[in-house]
Every structure is written in structure tokens, then in C-alpha cells.
Coordinates of C-alpha atoms and ligand atoms in Angstrom, one line a residue:
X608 CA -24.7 4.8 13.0
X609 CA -24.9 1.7 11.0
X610 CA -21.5 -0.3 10.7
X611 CA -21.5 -2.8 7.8
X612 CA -18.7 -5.4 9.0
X613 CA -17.0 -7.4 6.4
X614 CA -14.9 -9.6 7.9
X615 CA -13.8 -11.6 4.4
X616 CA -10.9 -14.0 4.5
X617 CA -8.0 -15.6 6.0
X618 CA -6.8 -13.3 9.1
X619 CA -9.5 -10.6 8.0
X620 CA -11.7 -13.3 10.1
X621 CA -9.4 -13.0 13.0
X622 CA -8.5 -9.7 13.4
X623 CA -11.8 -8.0 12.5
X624 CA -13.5 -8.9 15.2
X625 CA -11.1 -7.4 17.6
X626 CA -11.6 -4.1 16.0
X627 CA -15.3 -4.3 16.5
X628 CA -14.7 -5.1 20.5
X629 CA -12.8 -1.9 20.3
X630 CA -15.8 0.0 18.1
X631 CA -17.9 -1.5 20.4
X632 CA -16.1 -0.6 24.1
X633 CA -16.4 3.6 22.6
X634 CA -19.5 3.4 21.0
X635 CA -22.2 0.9 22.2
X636 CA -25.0 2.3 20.4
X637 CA -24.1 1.8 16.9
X638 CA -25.4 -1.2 14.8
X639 CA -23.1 -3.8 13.1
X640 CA -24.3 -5.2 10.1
X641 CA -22.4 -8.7 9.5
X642 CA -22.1 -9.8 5.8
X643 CA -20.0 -12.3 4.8
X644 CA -17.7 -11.9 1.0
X645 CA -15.3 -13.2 -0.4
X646 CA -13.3 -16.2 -1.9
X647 CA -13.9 -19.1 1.1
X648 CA -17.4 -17.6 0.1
X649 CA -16.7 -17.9 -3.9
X650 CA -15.3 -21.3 -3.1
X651 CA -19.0 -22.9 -1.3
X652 CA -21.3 -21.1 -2.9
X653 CA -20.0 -19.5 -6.2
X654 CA -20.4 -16.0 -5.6
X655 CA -18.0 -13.7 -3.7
X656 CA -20.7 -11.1 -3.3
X657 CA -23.7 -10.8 -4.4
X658 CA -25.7 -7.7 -5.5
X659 CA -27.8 -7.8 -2.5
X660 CA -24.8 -7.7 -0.5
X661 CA -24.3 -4.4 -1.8
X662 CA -27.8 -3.3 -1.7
X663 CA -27.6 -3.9 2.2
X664 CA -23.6 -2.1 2.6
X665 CA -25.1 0.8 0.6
X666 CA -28.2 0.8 3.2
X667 CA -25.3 1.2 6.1
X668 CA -23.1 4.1 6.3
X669 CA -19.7 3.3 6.1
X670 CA -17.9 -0.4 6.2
X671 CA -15.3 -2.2 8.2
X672 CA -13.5 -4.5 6.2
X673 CA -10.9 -7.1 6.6
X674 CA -9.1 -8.8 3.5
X675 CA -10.2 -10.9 1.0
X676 CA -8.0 -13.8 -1.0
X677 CA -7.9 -12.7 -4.6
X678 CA -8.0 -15.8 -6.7
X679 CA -5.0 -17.5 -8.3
X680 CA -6.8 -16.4 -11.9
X681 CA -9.2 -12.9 -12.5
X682 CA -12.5 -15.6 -12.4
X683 CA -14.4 -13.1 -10.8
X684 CA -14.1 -9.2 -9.8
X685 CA -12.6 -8.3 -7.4
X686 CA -14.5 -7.7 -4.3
X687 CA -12.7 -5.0 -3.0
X688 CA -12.1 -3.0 -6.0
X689 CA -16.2 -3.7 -6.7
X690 CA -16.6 -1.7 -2.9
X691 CA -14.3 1.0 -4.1
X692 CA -16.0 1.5 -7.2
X693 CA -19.6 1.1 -6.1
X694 CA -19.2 3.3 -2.9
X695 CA -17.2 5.7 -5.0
X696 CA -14.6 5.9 -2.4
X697 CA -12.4 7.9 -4.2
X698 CA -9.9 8.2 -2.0
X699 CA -7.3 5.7 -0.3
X700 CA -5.6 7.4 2.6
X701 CA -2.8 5.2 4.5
X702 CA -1.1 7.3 7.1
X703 CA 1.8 5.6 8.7
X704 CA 2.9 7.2 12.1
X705 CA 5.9 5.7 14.2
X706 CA 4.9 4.0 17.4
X707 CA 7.4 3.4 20.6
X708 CA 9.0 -0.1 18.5
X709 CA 9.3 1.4 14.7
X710 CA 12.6 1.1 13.5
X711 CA 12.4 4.5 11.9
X712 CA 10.7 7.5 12.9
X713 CA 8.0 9.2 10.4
X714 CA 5.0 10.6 10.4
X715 CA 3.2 10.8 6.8
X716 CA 0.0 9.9 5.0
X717 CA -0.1 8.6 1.2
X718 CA -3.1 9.8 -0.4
X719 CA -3.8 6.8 -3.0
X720 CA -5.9 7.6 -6.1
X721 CA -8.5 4.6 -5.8
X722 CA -10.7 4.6 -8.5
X723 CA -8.4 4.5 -12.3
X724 CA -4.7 3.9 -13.6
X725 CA -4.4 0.2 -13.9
X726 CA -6.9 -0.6 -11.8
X727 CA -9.9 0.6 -14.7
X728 CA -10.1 -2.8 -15.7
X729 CA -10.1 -2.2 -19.1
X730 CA -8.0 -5.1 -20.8
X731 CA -7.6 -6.6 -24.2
X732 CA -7.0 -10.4 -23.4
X733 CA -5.7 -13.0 -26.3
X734 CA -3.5 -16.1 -26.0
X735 CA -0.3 -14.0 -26.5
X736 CA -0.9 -10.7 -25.6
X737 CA -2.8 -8.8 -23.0
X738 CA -3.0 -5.3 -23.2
X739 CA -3.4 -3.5 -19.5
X740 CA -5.2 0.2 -19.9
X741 CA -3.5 3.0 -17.5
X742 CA -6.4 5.8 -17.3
X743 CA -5.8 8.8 -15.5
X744 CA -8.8 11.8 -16.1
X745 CA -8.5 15.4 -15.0
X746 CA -11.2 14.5 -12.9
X747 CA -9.9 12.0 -10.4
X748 CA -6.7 13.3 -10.3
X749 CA -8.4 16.5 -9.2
X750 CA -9.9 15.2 -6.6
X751 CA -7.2 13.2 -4.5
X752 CA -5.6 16.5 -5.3
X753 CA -7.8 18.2 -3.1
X754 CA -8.0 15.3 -0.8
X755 CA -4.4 15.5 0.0
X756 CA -4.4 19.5 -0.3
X757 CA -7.0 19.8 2.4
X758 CA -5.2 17.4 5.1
X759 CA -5.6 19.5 8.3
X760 CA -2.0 20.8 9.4
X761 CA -0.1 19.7 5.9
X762 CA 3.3 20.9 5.9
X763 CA 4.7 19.5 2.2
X764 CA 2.9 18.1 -0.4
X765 CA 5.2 15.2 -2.0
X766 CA 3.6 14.4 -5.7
X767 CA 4.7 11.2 -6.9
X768 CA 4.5 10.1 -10.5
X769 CA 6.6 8.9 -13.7
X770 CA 5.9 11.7 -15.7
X771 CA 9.3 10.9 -17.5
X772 CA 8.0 8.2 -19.1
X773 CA 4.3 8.1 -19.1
X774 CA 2.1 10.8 -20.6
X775 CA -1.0 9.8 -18.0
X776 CA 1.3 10.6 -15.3
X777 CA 2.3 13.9 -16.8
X778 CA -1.7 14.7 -16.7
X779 CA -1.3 13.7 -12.9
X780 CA 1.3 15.4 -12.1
X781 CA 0.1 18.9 -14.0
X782 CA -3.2 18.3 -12.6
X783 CA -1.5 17.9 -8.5
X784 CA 0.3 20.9 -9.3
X785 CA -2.4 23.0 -10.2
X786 CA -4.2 22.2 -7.3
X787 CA -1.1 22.5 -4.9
X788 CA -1.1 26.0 -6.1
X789 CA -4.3 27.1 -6.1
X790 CA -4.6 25.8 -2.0
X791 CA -1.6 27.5 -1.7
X792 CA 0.3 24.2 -0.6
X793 CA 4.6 23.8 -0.7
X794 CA 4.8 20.9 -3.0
X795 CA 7.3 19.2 -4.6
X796 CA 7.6 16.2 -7.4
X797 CA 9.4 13.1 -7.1
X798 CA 9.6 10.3 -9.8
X799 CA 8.0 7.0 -8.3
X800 CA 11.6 5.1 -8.3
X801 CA 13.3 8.2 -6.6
X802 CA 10.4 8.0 -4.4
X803 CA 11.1 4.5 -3.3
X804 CA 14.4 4.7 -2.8
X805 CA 14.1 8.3 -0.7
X806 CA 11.5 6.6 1.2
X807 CA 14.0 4.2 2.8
X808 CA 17.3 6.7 2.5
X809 CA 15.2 9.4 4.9
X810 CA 11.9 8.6 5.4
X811 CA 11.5 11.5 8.0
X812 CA 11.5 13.9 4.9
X813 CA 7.5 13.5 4.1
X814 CA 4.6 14.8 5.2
X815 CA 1.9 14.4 2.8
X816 CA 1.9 12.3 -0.9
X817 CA -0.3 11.7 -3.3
X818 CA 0.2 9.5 -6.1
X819 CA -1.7 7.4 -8.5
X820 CA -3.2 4.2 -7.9
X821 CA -0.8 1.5 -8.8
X822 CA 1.8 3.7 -7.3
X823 CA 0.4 4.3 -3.9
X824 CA -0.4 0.7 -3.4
X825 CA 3.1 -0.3 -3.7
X826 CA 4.5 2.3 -1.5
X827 CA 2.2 2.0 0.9
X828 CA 3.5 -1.6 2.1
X829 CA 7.4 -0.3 1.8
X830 CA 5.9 2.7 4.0
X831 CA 4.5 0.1 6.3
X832 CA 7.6 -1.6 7.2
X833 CA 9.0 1.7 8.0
X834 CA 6.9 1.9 11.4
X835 CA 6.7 -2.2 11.8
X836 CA 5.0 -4.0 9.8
X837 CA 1.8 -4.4 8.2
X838 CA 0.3 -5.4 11.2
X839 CA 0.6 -2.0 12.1
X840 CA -1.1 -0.1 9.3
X841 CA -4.6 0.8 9.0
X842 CA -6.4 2.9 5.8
X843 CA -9.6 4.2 5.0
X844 CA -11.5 5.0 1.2
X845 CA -13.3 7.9 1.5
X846 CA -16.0 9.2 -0.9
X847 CA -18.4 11.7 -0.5
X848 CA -21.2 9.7 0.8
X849 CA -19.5 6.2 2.3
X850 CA -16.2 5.4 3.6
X851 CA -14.7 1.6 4.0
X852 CA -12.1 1.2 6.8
X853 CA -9.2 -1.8 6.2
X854 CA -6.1 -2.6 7.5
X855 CA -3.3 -2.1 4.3
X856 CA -2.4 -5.9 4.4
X857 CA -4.3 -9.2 2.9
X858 CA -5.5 -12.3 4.1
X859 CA -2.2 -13.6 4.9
X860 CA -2.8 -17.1 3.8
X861 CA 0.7 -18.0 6.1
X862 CA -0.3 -17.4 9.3
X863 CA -4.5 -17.6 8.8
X864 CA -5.8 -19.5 10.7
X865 CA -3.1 -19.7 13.9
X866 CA -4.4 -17.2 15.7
X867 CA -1.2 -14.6 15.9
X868 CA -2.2 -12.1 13.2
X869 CA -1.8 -9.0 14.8
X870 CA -5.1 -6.7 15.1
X871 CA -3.2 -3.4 15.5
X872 CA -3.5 -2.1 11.8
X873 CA -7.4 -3.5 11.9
X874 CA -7.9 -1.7 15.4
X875 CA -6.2 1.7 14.2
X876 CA -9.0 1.4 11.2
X877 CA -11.6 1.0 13.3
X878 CA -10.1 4.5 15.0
X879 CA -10.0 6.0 11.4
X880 CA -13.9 5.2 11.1
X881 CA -14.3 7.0 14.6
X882 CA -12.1 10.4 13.1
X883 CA -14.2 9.8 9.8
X884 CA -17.6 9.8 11.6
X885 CA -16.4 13.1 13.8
X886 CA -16.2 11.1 17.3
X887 CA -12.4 12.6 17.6
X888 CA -12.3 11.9 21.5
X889 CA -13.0 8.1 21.0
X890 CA -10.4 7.8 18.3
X891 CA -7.8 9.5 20.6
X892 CA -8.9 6.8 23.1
X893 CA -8.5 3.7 20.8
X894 CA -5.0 5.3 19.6
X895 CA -3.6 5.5 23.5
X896 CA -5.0 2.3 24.2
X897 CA -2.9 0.8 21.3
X898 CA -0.1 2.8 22.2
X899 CA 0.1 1.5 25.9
X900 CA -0.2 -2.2 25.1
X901 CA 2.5 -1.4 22.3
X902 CA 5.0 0.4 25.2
X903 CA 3.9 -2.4 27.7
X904 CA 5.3 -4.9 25.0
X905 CA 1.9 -6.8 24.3
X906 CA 2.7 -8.1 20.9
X907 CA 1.9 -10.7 18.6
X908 CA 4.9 -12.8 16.9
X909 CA 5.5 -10.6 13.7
X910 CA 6.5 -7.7 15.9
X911 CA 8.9 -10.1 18.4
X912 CA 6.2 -10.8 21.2
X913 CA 4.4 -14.2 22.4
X914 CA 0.3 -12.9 22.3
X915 CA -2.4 -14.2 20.2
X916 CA -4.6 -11.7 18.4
X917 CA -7.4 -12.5 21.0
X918 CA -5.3 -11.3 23.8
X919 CA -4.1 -7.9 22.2
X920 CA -7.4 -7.5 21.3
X921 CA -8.6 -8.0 25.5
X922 CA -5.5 -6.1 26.7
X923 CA -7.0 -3.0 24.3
X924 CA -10.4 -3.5 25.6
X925 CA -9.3 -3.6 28.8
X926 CA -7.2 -0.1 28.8
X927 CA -10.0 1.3 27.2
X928 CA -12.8 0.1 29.5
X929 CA -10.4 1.8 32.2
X930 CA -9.7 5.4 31.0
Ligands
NAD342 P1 -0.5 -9.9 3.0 O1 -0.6 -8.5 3.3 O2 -1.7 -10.7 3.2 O3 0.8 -10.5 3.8 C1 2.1 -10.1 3.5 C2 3.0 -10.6 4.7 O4 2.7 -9.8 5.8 C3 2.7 -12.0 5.1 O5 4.0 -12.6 5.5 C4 1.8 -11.9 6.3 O6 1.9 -13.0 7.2 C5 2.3 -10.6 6.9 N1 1.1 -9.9 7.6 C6 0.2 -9.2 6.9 N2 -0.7 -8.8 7.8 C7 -0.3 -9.2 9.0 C8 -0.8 -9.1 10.3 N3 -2.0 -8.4 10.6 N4 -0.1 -9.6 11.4 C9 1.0 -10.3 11.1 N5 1.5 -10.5 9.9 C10 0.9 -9.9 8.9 O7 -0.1 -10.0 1.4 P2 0.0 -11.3 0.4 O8 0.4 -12.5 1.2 O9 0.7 -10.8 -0.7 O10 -1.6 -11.4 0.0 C11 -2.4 -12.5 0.5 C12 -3.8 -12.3 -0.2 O11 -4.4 -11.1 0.3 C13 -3.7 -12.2 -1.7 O12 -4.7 -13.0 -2.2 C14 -3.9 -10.7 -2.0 O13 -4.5 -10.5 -3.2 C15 -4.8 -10.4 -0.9 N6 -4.9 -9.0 -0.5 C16 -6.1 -8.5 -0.1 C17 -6.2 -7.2 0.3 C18 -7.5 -6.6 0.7 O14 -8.5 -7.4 0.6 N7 -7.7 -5.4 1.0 C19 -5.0 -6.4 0.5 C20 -3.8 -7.0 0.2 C21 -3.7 -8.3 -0.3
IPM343 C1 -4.6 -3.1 -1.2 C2 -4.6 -4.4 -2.0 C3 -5.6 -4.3 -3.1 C4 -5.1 -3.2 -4.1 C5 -5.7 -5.6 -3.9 C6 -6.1 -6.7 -3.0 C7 -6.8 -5.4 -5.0 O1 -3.3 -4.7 -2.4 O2 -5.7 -2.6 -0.8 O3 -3.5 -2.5 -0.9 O4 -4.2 -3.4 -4.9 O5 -5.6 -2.1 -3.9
MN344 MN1 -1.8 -3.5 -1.4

């Protein structure tokens, strides 16, 4: 297997290459492509990523990615939502699973639409207006329907929209139902602000959501202080050819740099790439070695410990290199 390895910005740089030390402990034989995007990139040389860039992530089969500084104006695109779009990775799936130090216990996974709503980047710019499109098609809606419909052991489907207000959502929302039915899945609908108020009030109450684009990236960082943090929280866009693997968080510009960004959410991708690619023993592996260090209280500052990202990323190793 050929890994393409974008380590982009801030503490992408730091905690990306723990996750390929983990890769790498389960699964010496694949290749690791390093290319290097983003905005420190932008700010040297004047591109963020080039076509050839893509040429050679399209030549690999799936990515590991870290984060990437947007800058402070649109100058360029976006180098993520370029991946997402270019490897059609229709699909954003963030589970978030309680580990021994959550302050609430859950276990549920947001299917994120990842290719339309306000992320189509169709906008009408002038001095004093700017006009944002929301599109939502039959199509994608469809298929993060099925997505999320298909999720091995699904219990409830939660579909999460504003179909009160907004007539895309109601397409969205008809759409999610239609396919709830037709897989024969228990669904329900929630409205996005009930949603994010039910998500704190009793979190324990979901199982499986899908929502639109804009939506689901929200939620997904109230869902990840639910179990910890974001250093906690991996994700994965899957299409039908390539997948990219990325913790849910940014660059954190506030601790880059320091060496205490904790690799946990990058390392639990790299796991998510191992499920993806149907090595199911090696992610079980990567997840117990996470969840011993986490029990045996090796943790970096943001979840109340003393360790660097370097030594999280040894202790993980280490338990893996011994089981
Ligand atoms: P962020 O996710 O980078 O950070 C939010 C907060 O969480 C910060 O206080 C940060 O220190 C903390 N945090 C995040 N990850 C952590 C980790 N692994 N360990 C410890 N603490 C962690 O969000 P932000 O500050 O709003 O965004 C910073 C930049 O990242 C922005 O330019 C944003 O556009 C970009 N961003 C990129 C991606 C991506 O490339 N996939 C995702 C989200 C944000
Ligand atoms: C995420 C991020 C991205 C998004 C940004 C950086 C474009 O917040 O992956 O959650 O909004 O999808
Ligand atoms: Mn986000």
C-alpha cells in the first residue's frame, strides 16, 4: 500500500509523524509518500499545492493528513477542501467513542456530507454584499445517506437538518428519510439547534447521524469535547476510490510549535486508515495501545498530564512493539 503523508501545518507537523511510527510499528511494508502543502508552504514559495502534488496523492492510495492554516483572507483554495473535492471523498465520518478519562460517556459516529452546502464555493463577492450559495443535490445527500445507513451494527439513525427554515435542508432531510426506509433503519429527525443542545443535555442518546456539511463540522468539535478534547478525535473522507485520514482539529497556531499537541486523534486516524484498508487486527492493536497509555495516565497538557507529543507517541510504539 502506498501512504501519501501530508503533514501540512502548525501541530499537523508534530503530531503526524507519530501516527506514521504507529502505521509503521503494524505495517512495515507499506510505502510513505511525503509531500509537503500548505500555508508555511504558500508563505515561501507561493503555492499551497500544486497540481503535481495532486498528480502524485492520486498515484497513492489513500492520504494521511495533518492540518493546514487557512489564511486570514480566501487568497487561495483551500487545500483541504481541494483533497476532498479532487479525491471525491464524499464522505466525512467522525466517530467519537469515550475513553477511560471522557467526562461523558458516548459512543456515536457523525456522518458529515463533504462535498456541497456552503462549502460549493459558489459566491457572489462585491464591496457590500457577498452572497454565500447552500447546494444540496439528491445526489450527495443520497449517498452519505447510504454511508450512514450501511454502518455495520447501526442502532438509530439521528438526521440532522433545519428543514424549518431552509428548503435545501428539507431536500436533505426527505432524501435521508427515504433512504432510512428503504435499508430499513430506525431513524429519527432533529433540527440542528435541538441537536446541539441534546448533544450536551444526553449525549448517550445517539448512535448514528448524518447531517449536512456545515452542520456536521460544527457538531463535530462540540461532539469532541464530549470524550476529551480534540486531541482525542480522529476522521476519515471516504470516496469510492481514495480515502484521506485527519485528526478533526487544525493547526493550532497556540501551542505549534511547543511540542505538547497531543497525537491521540492523529494516531486513532492512522487506525481508521488500517479499518479502511481491511487490516482490522492492526487497528484493534493501535486502539488498545492508545487505550493503555490513556488508563496508565500518559498524557499531554490539554488532557491534565506532563508528556510531550514525542513521548505519547514512544509510549504507543512501545505497547505496540510488545503485544
Ligand atoms: P484548532 O482545532 O486548530 O484548535 C482549537 C483548540 O484546540 C486550540 O486551543 C488548540 O490548541 C486545541 N487543540 C487542537 N488540537 C489539539 C491537539 N491535538 N492537542 C492539544 N490541543 C489541541 O482550531 P482553530 O484554532 O480554530 O484553527 C486553527 C487553524 O487550523 C485555522 O487556520 C483553521 O482554519 C485550521 N483548521 C484546519 C483544519 C484542517 O486542515 N483539517 C481543521 C480545522 C481547522
Ligand atoms: C474540518 C475543518 C475544515 C472544514 C476547514 C479547515 C476547511 O474545520 O475539517 O473540520 O470546515 O471542513
Ligand atoms: Mn472543523
Amino acid at each position: 500500500m502506498r501512504i501519501a503523508v501530508l503533514p501540512g501545518d502548525g501541530i499537523g507537523k508534530e503530531v503526524v509523524p507519530v501516527a506514521v511510527d504507529v502505521l509503521q510499528a503494524v505495517m512495515p511494508e507499506a510505502e510513505y509518500v511525503y509531500i509537503n502543502v500548505g500555508n508555511e508552504r504558500f508563505m515561501r514559495e507561493g503555492t499551497a499545492m500544486s497540481e503535481e502534488d495532486l498528480d502524485t496523492i492520486k498515484k497513492c492510495d489513500c492520504v494521511l493528513f495533518g492540518a493546514i492554516t487557512s489564511p486570514p483572507k480566501k487568497i487561495y483554495p483551500s487545500v483541504i477542501l481541494t483533497l476532498r473535492r479532487e479525491l471525491d471523498a464524499y464522505a466525512n465520518v467522525r466517530p467519537f467513542k469515550s475513553s477511560a478519562i471522557s467526562p461523558y460517556k458516548v459512543d456515536f459516529i457523525i456522518y458529515r456530507e463533504n462535498s456541497e452546502d456552503l462549502y460549493c464555493g459558489i459566491e457572489e463577492v462585491t464591496d457590500d454584499q457577498v452572497l454565500s450559495t447552500r447546494k444540496i443535490t439528491r445526489h450527495a445527500s443520497e449517498r452519505i445517506a447510504r454511508k450512514a445507513c450501511s454502518r455495520p451494527g447501526l442502532q438509530k439513525l439521528t438526521i440532522v437538518h433545519k428543514a424549518n427554515v431552509l428548503r435545501s435542508c428539507e431536500l436533505f432531510r426527505d432524501v435521508c428519510i427515504g433512504v432510512a426506509k428503504k435499508s430499513g433503519v430506525p431513524y429519527e429527525e432533529m433540527l440542528v439547534d435541538a441537536m446541539a443542545y441534546n448533544l450536551i443535555r444526553k449525549p448517550s442518546q445517539f448512535d448514528t447521524i448524518v447531517t449536512t456539511n456545515l452542520f456536521g463540522d460544527i457538531l463535530s468539535d462540540e461532539a469532541a469535547a464530549l470524550i476529551g478534547g480534540l486531541g482525542l478525535s480522529p476522521s476519515a473522507n471516504i470516496g469510492d476510490r481514495y480515502a484521506l485520514f485527519e485528526p478533526v482539529h487544525g493547526s493550532a497556531p497556540d501551542i505549534a510549535g511547543r511540542g505538547i499537541a497531543n497525537p491521540i486523534a492523529a494516531v486513532l486516524s492512522a487506525k481508521m486508515l488500517l479499518e479502511w484498508a481491511g487490516y482490522r487486527a492492526k487497528a484493534e492493536r493501535v486502539q488498545e495501545a492508545v487505550d493503555h497509555i490513556i488508563s496508565h495516565g500518559i498524557l499531554t497538557p490539554d488532557l491534565g498530564g506532563k508528556f510531550k507529543t514525542e513521548d505519547v507517541g514512544l509510549y504507543i510504539v512501545k505497547n505496540l512493539e510488545s503485544t
